[in-house]
PDB file of C-alpha atoms in Angstrom:
ATOM      1  CA  MET O   1      15.616  18.344  18.254  1.00  0.00           C
ATOM      2  CA  SER O   2      16.924  15.716  15.595  1.00  0.00           C
ATOM      3  CA  CYS O   3      14.242  13.390  15.680  1.00  0.00           C
ATOM      4  CA  ASP O   4      11.707  16.417  15.035  1.00  0.00           C
ATOM      5  CA  ASN O   5      14.101  17.098  11.775  1.00  0.00           C
ATOM      6  CA  ARG O   6      13.744  13.605  10.804  1.00  0.00           C
ATOM      7  CA  ALA O   7       9.902  13.476  11.158  1.00  0.00           C
ATOM      8  CA  ASN O   8       9.631  17.044   9.710  1.00  0.00           C
ATOM      9  CA  ILE O   9      11.556  15.780   6.582  1.00  0.00           C
ATOM     10  CA  LEU O  10       9.562  12.701   6.119  1.00  0.00           C
ATOM     11  CA  HIS O  11       6.270  14.621   6.697  1.00  0.00           C
ATOM     12  CA  HIS O  12       7.171  17.236   4.029  1.00  0.00           C
ATOM     13  CA  ALA O  13       8.290  14.507   1.361  1.00  0.00           C
ATOM     14  CA  LEU O  14       5.352  12.522   1.892  1.00  0.00           C
ATOM     15  CA  ARG O  15       2.861  15.543   1.562  1.00  0.00           C
ATOM     16  CA  LEU O  16       5.127  16.947  -1.604  1.00  0.00           C
ATOM     17  CA  PHE O  17       5.473  13.099  -3.003  1.00  0.00           C
ATOM     18  CA  ALA O  18       1.700  12.408  -2.467  1.00  0.00           C
ATOM     19  CA  ALA O  19       0.640  15.875  -4.172  1.00  0.00           C
ATOM     20  CA  ARG O  20       3.132  15.764  -7.211  1.00  0.00           C
ATOM     21  CA  GLY O  21       4.731  12.534  -7.522  1.00  0.00           C
ATOM     22  CA  TYR O  22       8.585  11.725  -6.352  1.00  0.00           C
ATOM     23  CA  ASP O  23       9.832  12.937  -9.752  1.00  0.00           C
ATOM     24  CA  ALA O  24       8.583  16.033  -9.761  1.00  0.00           C
ATOM     25  CA  VAL O  25       9.683  17.070  -6.428  1.00  0.00           C
ATOM     26  CA  GLY O  26      13.434  18.049  -5.905  1.00  0.00           C
ATOM     27  CA  VAL O  27      15.196  17.861  -2.653  1.00  0.00           C
ATOM     28  CA  GLN O  28      15.563  21.753  -2.395  1.00  0.00           C
ATOM     29  CA  GLU O  29      11.676  21.956  -2.297  1.00  0.00           C
ATOM     30  CA  ILE O  30      11.940  19.391   0.599  1.00  0.00           C
ATOM     31  CA  VAL O  31      14.354  21.064   2.780  1.00  0.00           C
ATOM     32  CA  GLU O  32      12.546  24.416   2.105  1.00  0.00           C
ATOM     33  CA  ALA O  33       9.257  23.120   3.108  1.00  0.00           C
ATOM     34  CA  ALA O  34      10.909  21.266   6.191  1.00  0.00           C
ATOM     35  CA  GLY O  35      12.814  24.583   7.156  1.00  0.00           C
ATOM     36  CA  VAL O  36      15.831  22.530   7.194  1.00  0.00           C
ATOM     37  CA  THR O  37      19.104  22.387   5.011  1.00  0.00           C
ATOM     38  CA  LYS O  38      20.285  19.902   2.413  1.00  0.00           C
ATOM     39  CA  PRO O  39      23.012  18.712   4.759  1.00  0.00           C
ATOM     40  CA  THR O  40      20.323  17.863   7.354  1.00  0.00           C
ATOM     41  CA  LEU O  41      18.342  15.891   4.771  1.00  0.00           C
ATOM     42  CA  TYR O  42      21.594  13.843   3.788  1.00  0.00           C
ATOM     43  CA  HIS O  43      22.728  13.376   7.137  1.00  0.00           C
ATOM     44  CA  TYR O  44      19.307  11.366   7.896  1.00  0.00           C
ATOM     45  CA  PHE O  45      18.759   9.872   4.742  1.00  0.00           C
ATOM     46  CA  GLY O  46      21.834   9.953   2.576  1.00  0.00           C
ATOM     47  CA  SER O  47      19.693  10.958  -0.772  1.00  0.00           C
ATOM     48  CA  LYS O  48      16.395  11.565  -1.850  1.00  0.00           C
ATOM     49  CA  ARG O  49      16.053   7.861  -2.625  1.00  0.00           C
ATOM     50  CA  GLY O  50      17.235   7.057   0.936  1.00  0.00           C
ATOM     51  CA  LEU O  51      14.456   9.403   1.953  1.00  0.00           C
ATOM     52  CA  LEU O  52      11.709   7.637  -0.217  1.00  0.00           C
ATOM     53  CA  ASP O  53      13.153   4.126   1.342  1.00  0.00           C
ATOM     54  CA  ALA O  54      12.620   5.458   4.556  1.00  0.00           C
ATOM     55  CA  LEU O  55       9.131   6.570   3.937  1.00  0.00           C
ATOM     56  CA  LEU O  56       8.059   3.562   2.378  1.00  0.00           C
ATOM     57  CA  THR O  57       9.493   1.157   5.088  1.00  0.00           C
ATOM     58  CA  GLY O  58       7.920   3.427   7.405  1.00  0.00           C
ATOM     59  CA  TYR O  59       4.426   2.995   6.503  1.00  0.00           C
ATOM     60  CA  PHE O  60       4.498  -0.494   4.923  1.00  0.00           C
ATOM     61  CA  GLU O  61       5.721  -2.179   8.064  1.00  0.00           C
ATOM     62  CA  PRO O  62       2.602  -1.094   9.978  1.00  0.00           C
ATOM     63  CA  LEU O  63       0.480  -1.825   6.840  1.00  0.00           C
ATOM     64  CA  HIS O  64       2.062  -5.368   6.815  1.00  0.00           C
ATOM     65  CA  ARG O  65       1.832  -5.704  10.675  1.00  0.00           C
ATOM     66  CA  LEU O  66      -2.174  -5.164   9.783  1.00  0.00           C
ATOM     67  CA  ILE O  67      -2.329  -7.441   7.055  1.00  0.00           C
ATOM     68  CA  TRP O  68      -0.240 -10.267   8.183  1.00  0.00           C
ATOM     69  CA  PRO O  69      -2.582 -11.742  10.837  1.00  0.00           C
ATOM     70  CA  ALA O  70      -5.884 -10.861   8.686  1.00  0.00           C
ATOM     71  CA  ALA O  71      -4.468 -13.121   5.919  1.00  0.00           C
ATOM     72  CA  GLU O  72      -3.884 -16.224   7.913  1.00  0.00           C
ATOM     73  CA  TYR O  73      -6.434 -18.781   6.594  1.00  0.00           C
ATOM     74  CA  ARG O  74      -8.532 -20.506   9.233  1.00  0.00           C
ATOM     75  CA  GLY O  75     -10.808 -22.226   7.035  1.00  0.00           C
ATOM     76  CA  ASP O  76     -13.424 -19.239   6.316  1.00  0.00           C
ATOM     77  CA  LEU O  77     -12.441 -17.613   2.831  1.00  0.00           C
ATOM     78  CA  PRO O  78     -15.154 -14.852   2.930  1.00  0.00           C
ATOM     79  CA  LEU O  79     -14.519 -14.096   6.578  1.00  0.00           C
ATOM     80  CA  THR O  80     -10.465 -13.766   5.832  1.00  0.00           C
ATOM     81  CA  LEU O  81     -10.932 -11.774   2.832  1.00  0.00           C
ATOM     82  CA  THR O  82     -13.203  -9.347   4.504  1.00  0.00           C
ATOM     83  CA  GLN O  83     -10.699  -9.168   7.409  1.00  0.00           C
ATOM     84  CA  ILE O  84      -7.724  -7.996   4.705  1.00  0.00           C
ATOM     85  CA  ALA O  85     -10.122  -5.787   2.810  1.00  0.00           C
ATOM     86  CA  ALA O  86     -11.068  -4.208   6.303  1.00  0.00           C
ATOM     87  CA  ALA O  87      -7.276  -3.838   7.190  1.00  0.00           C
ATOM     88  CA  TYR O  88      -6.432  -2.116   3.911  1.00  0.00           C
ATOM     89  CA  PHE O  89      -9.424   0.223   4.088  1.00  0.00           C
ATOM     90  CA  ARG O  90      -8.658   1.041   7.528  1.00  0.00           C
ATOM     91  CA  PHE O  91      -4.867   1.807   6.693  1.00  0.00           C
ATOM     92  CA  ALA O  92      -5.910   3.898   3.767  1.00  0.00           C
ATOM     93  CA  ARG O  93      -8.504   6.070   5.637  1.00  0.00           C
ATOM     94  CA  GLU O  94      -5.821   6.668   8.374  1.00  0.00           C
ATOM     95  CA  ASN O  95      -2.853   7.222   6.046  1.00  0.00           C
ATOM     96  CA  PRO O  96      -4.862   8.761   2.482  1.00  0.00           C
ATOM     97  CA  ALA O  97      -1.536  10.658   1.572  1.00  0.00           C
ATOM     98  CA  PHE O  98       1.036   7.798   1.838  1.00  0.00           C
ATOM     99  CA  TYR O  99      -1.592   5.329   0.310  1.00  0.00           C
ATOM    100  CA  ARG O 100      -2.229   7.493  -2.824  1.00  0.00           C
ATOM    101  CA  MET O 101       1.721   8.152  -3.157  1.00  0.00           C
ATOM    102  CA  GLN O 102       2.602   4.480  -2.869  1.00  0.00           C
ATOM    103  CA  LEU O 103      -0.512   3.828  -5.412  1.00  0.00           C
ATOM    104  CA  SER O 104       1.127   6.333  -8.027  1.00  0.00           C
ATOM    105  CA  MET O 105       4.556   4.992  -7.461  1.00  0.00           C
ATOM    106  CA  TYR O 106       3.227   1.105  -8.405  1.00  0.00           C
ATOM    107  CA  PHE O 107       1.888   2.195 -11.605  1.00  0.00           C
ATOM    108  CA  ALA O 108       5.253   4.379 -12.612  1.00  0.00           C
ATOM    109  CA  PRO O 109       7.581   3.304 -15.162  1.00  0.00           C
ATOM    110  CA  PRO O 110       9.124   0.073 -14.438  1.00  0.00           C
ATOM    111  CA  GLU O 111      12.842   1.648 -14.438  1.00  0.00           C
ATOM    112  CA  SER O 112      11.824   4.541 -12.279  1.00  0.00           C
ATOM    113  CA  ASP O 113      13.202   5.068  -8.811  1.00  0.00           C
ATOM    114  CA  SER O 114       9.649   5.181  -7.338  1.00  0.00           C
ATOM    115  CA  PHE O 115       8.734   1.922  -9.065  1.00  0.00           C
ATOM    116  CA  GLN O 116      11.876   0.407  -8.203  1.00  0.00           C
ATOM    117  CA  ALA O 117      11.608   1.552  -4.560  1.00  0.00           C
ATOM    118  CA  VAL O 118       8.066   0.325  -3.947  1.00  0.00           C
ATOM    119  CA  ILE O 119       7.961  -2.786  -5.954  1.00  0.00           C
ATOM    120  CA  ARG O 120       9.519  -4.731  -3.389  1.00  0.00           C
ATOM    121  CA  LEU O 121       7.368  -3.907  -0.366  1.00  0.00           C
ATOM    122  CA  ARG O 122       4.322  -4.799  -2.613  1.00  0.00           C
ATOM    123  CA  GLU O 123       5.531  -7.935  -3.666  1.00  0.00           C
ATOM    124  CA  LYS O 124       5.690  -8.792  -0.079  1.00  0.00           C
ATOM    125  CA  GLN O 125       1.788  -8.066   0.274  1.00  0.00           C
ATOM    126  CA  HIS O 126       1.238  -9.979  -2.903  1.00  0.00           C
ATOM    127  CA  HIS O 127       3.103 -13.056  -1.590  1.00  0.00           C
ATOM    128  CA  LEU O 128       0.659 -13.031   1.578  1.00  0.00           C
ATOM    129  CA  LEU O 129      -2.419 -13.004  -0.499  1.00  0.00           C
ATOM    130  CA  GLU O 130      -0.883 -15.503  -2.868  1.00  0.00           C
ATOM    131  CA  ASN O 131      -0.470 -17.815   0.099  1.00  0.00           C
ATOM    132  CA  LEU O 132      -3.701 -17.235   1.332  1.00  0.00           C
ATOM    133  CA  PHE O 133      -5.303 -18.602  -2.114  1.00  0.00           C
ATOM    134  CA  LEU O 134      -2.964 -21.386  -2.077  1.00  0.00           C
ATOM    135  CA  CYS O 135      -4.198 -22.651   1.419  1.00  0.00           C
ATOM    136  CA  ALA O 136      -7.620 -22.154   0.477  1.00  0.00           C
ATOM    137  CA  ALA O 137      -7.427 -24.368  -2.671  1.00  0.00           C
ATOM    138  CA  GLU O 138      -6.648 -27.240  -0.476  1.00  0.00           C
ATOM    139  CA  GLN O 139     -10.371 -26.559   0.659  1.00  0.00           C
ATOM    140  CA  HIS O 140     -11.753 -25.255  -2.565  1.00  0.00           C
ATOM    141  CA  GLY O 141     -10.538 -27.627  -5.429  1.00  0.00           C
ATOM    142  CA  ASN O 142     -11.599 -25.353  -8.297  1.00  0.00           C
ATOM    143  CA  MET O 143      -9.415 -22.841  -6.881  1.00  0.00           C
ATOM    144  CA  LYS O 144      -6.230 -25.064  -7.809  1.00  0.00           C
ATOM    145  CA  GLY O 145      -3.242 -23.343  -9.723  1.00  0.00           C
ATOM    146  CA  ARG O 146      -5.110 -20.037  -9.456  1.00  0.00           C
ATOM    147  CA  GLN O 147      -3.404 -18.312  -6.565  1.00  0.00           C
ATOM    148  CA  GLN O 148      -1.547 -15.831  -8.210  1.00  0.00           C
ATOM    149  CA  ARG O 149      -4.335 -14.478 -10.306  1.00  0.00           C
ATOM    150  CA  TYR O 150      -6.732 -14.201  -7.259  1.00  0.00           C
ATOM    151  CA  ALA O 151      -4.045 -12.751  -5.464  1.00  0.00           C
ATOM    152  CA  ILE O 152      -3.495 -10.165  -8.344  1.00  0.00           C
ATOM    153  CA  THR O 153      -7.185  -9.641  -8.694  1.00  0.00           C
ATOM    154  CA  PHE O 154      -8.074  -9.165  -4.848  1.00  0.00           C
ATOM    155  CA  GLN O 155      -5.112  -6.548  -4.513  1.00  0.00           C
ATOM    156  CA  GLY O 156      -6.126  -5.031  -7.882  1.00  0.00           C
ATOM    157  CA  MET O 157      -9.925  -4.637  -6.397  1.00  0.00           C
ATOM    158  CA  ILE O 158      -8.898  -3.374  -2.949  1.00  0.00           C
ATOM    159  CA  ASP O 159      -6.427  -0.542  -4.651  1.00  0.00           C
ATOM    160  CA  THR O 160      -9.333   0.693  -7.052  1.00  0.00           C
ATOM    161  CA  TYR O 161     -11.712   1.038  -4.291  1.00  0.00           C
ATOM    162  CA  ILE O 162      -9.398   2.778  -2.335  1.00  0.00           C
ATOM    163  CA  GLY O 163      -8.078   4.806  -5.301  1.00  0.00           C
ATOM    164  CA  LEU O 164     -11.989   5.871  -5.932  1.00  0.00           C
ATOM    165  CA  SER O 165     -12.268   6.744  -2.330  1.00  0.00           C
ATOM    166  CA  LEU O 166      -9.303   8.767  -2.299  1.00  0.00           C
ATOM    167  CA  ASN O 167     -10.607  10.884  -5.310  1.00  0.00           C
ATOM    168  CA  GLY O 168     -13.908  11.292  -3.620  1.00  0.00           C
ATOM    169  CA  TYR O 169     -15.983   8.503  -5.720  1.00  0.00           C
ATOM    170  CA  THR O 170     -16.825   6.139  -3.149  1.00  0.00           C
ATOM    171  CA  THR O 171     -16.587   5.685   0.710  1.00  0.00           C
ATOM    172  CA  LEU O 172     -14.512   3.087   2.428  1.00  0.00           C
ATOM    173  CA  ASN O 173     -17.455   1.860   4.783  1.00  0.00           C
ATOM    174  CA  ASN O 174     -18.702  -1.575   5.764  1.00  0.00           C
ATOM    175  CA  GLU O 175     -21.160  -1.491   2.796  1.00  0.00           C
ATOM    176  CA  THR O 176     -18.642  -0.951   0.271  1.00  0.00           C
ATOM    177  CA  LEU O 177     -16.436  -3.781   2.162  1.00  0.00           C
ATOM    178  CA  TYR O 178     -19.584  -6.145   1.911  1.00  0.00           C
ATOM    179  CA  GLN O 179     -20.292  -5.527  -1.723  1.00  0.00           C
ATOM    180  CA  ALA O 180     -16.496  -5.704  -2.725  1.00  0.00           C
ATOM    181  CA  ILE O 181     -16.216  -9.057  -0.851  1.00  0.00           C
ATOM    182  CA  HIS O 182     -19.581 -10.272  -2.414  1.00  0.00           C
ATOM    183  CA  GLN O 183     -18.603  -9.445  -5.824  1.00  0.00           C
ATOM    184  CA  PHE O 184     -15.069 -10.869  -5.647  1.00  0.00           C
ATOM    185  CA  MET O 185     -16.460 -14.046  -3.965  1.00  0.00           C
ATOM    186  CA  HIS O 186     -19.097 -14.526  -6.910  1.00  0.00           C
ATOM    187  CA  GLY O 187     -15.897 -14.288  -9.476  1.00  0.00           C
ATOM    188  CA  ILE O 188     -13.880 -16.889  -7.850  1.00  0.00           C
ATOM    189  CA  PHE O 189     -16.403 -19.419  -7.244  1.00  0.00           C
ATOM    190  CA  SER O 190     -18.155 -19.242 -10.453  1.00  0.00           C
TER     191      SER O 190
END
């Protein structure tokens, strides 16, 4: 039963945070939705921030396990970028509430709890992408010294497509994937 309480709290917190934002949701609302008491939430997570940290870690770890092997550069940049974007798209399709929540937190005010919680996990992904472009620059001289900008731009493009999909403006399918990578490649090789 205790594992069920923990999972139930996480489930309802994700649903509420994704719908209205972390700051707009109180502990009382979470425990009422989950059908537990405040002491139960505090037993598992210590605080609302502890709940958020557990929620973020629980989703970012599987995402990182998808991105890590996809981001290994093997001499074919278009293929590597396609694999990375495909992994993000698949994860976002399978976890739309989480992806919406973490995107909103990433664009929250820098001093907010939600931004502080999500930034360290997003930076981990950014470093993977930056390293990819650093490795690719050895093969593509015009890319030298631009790895940080390329990583920022590539992550931003992926997040934009996912955000548009979450709001019903596009579909994360193979055609969208191809167009996104094609457009990005034209930009970095020009």
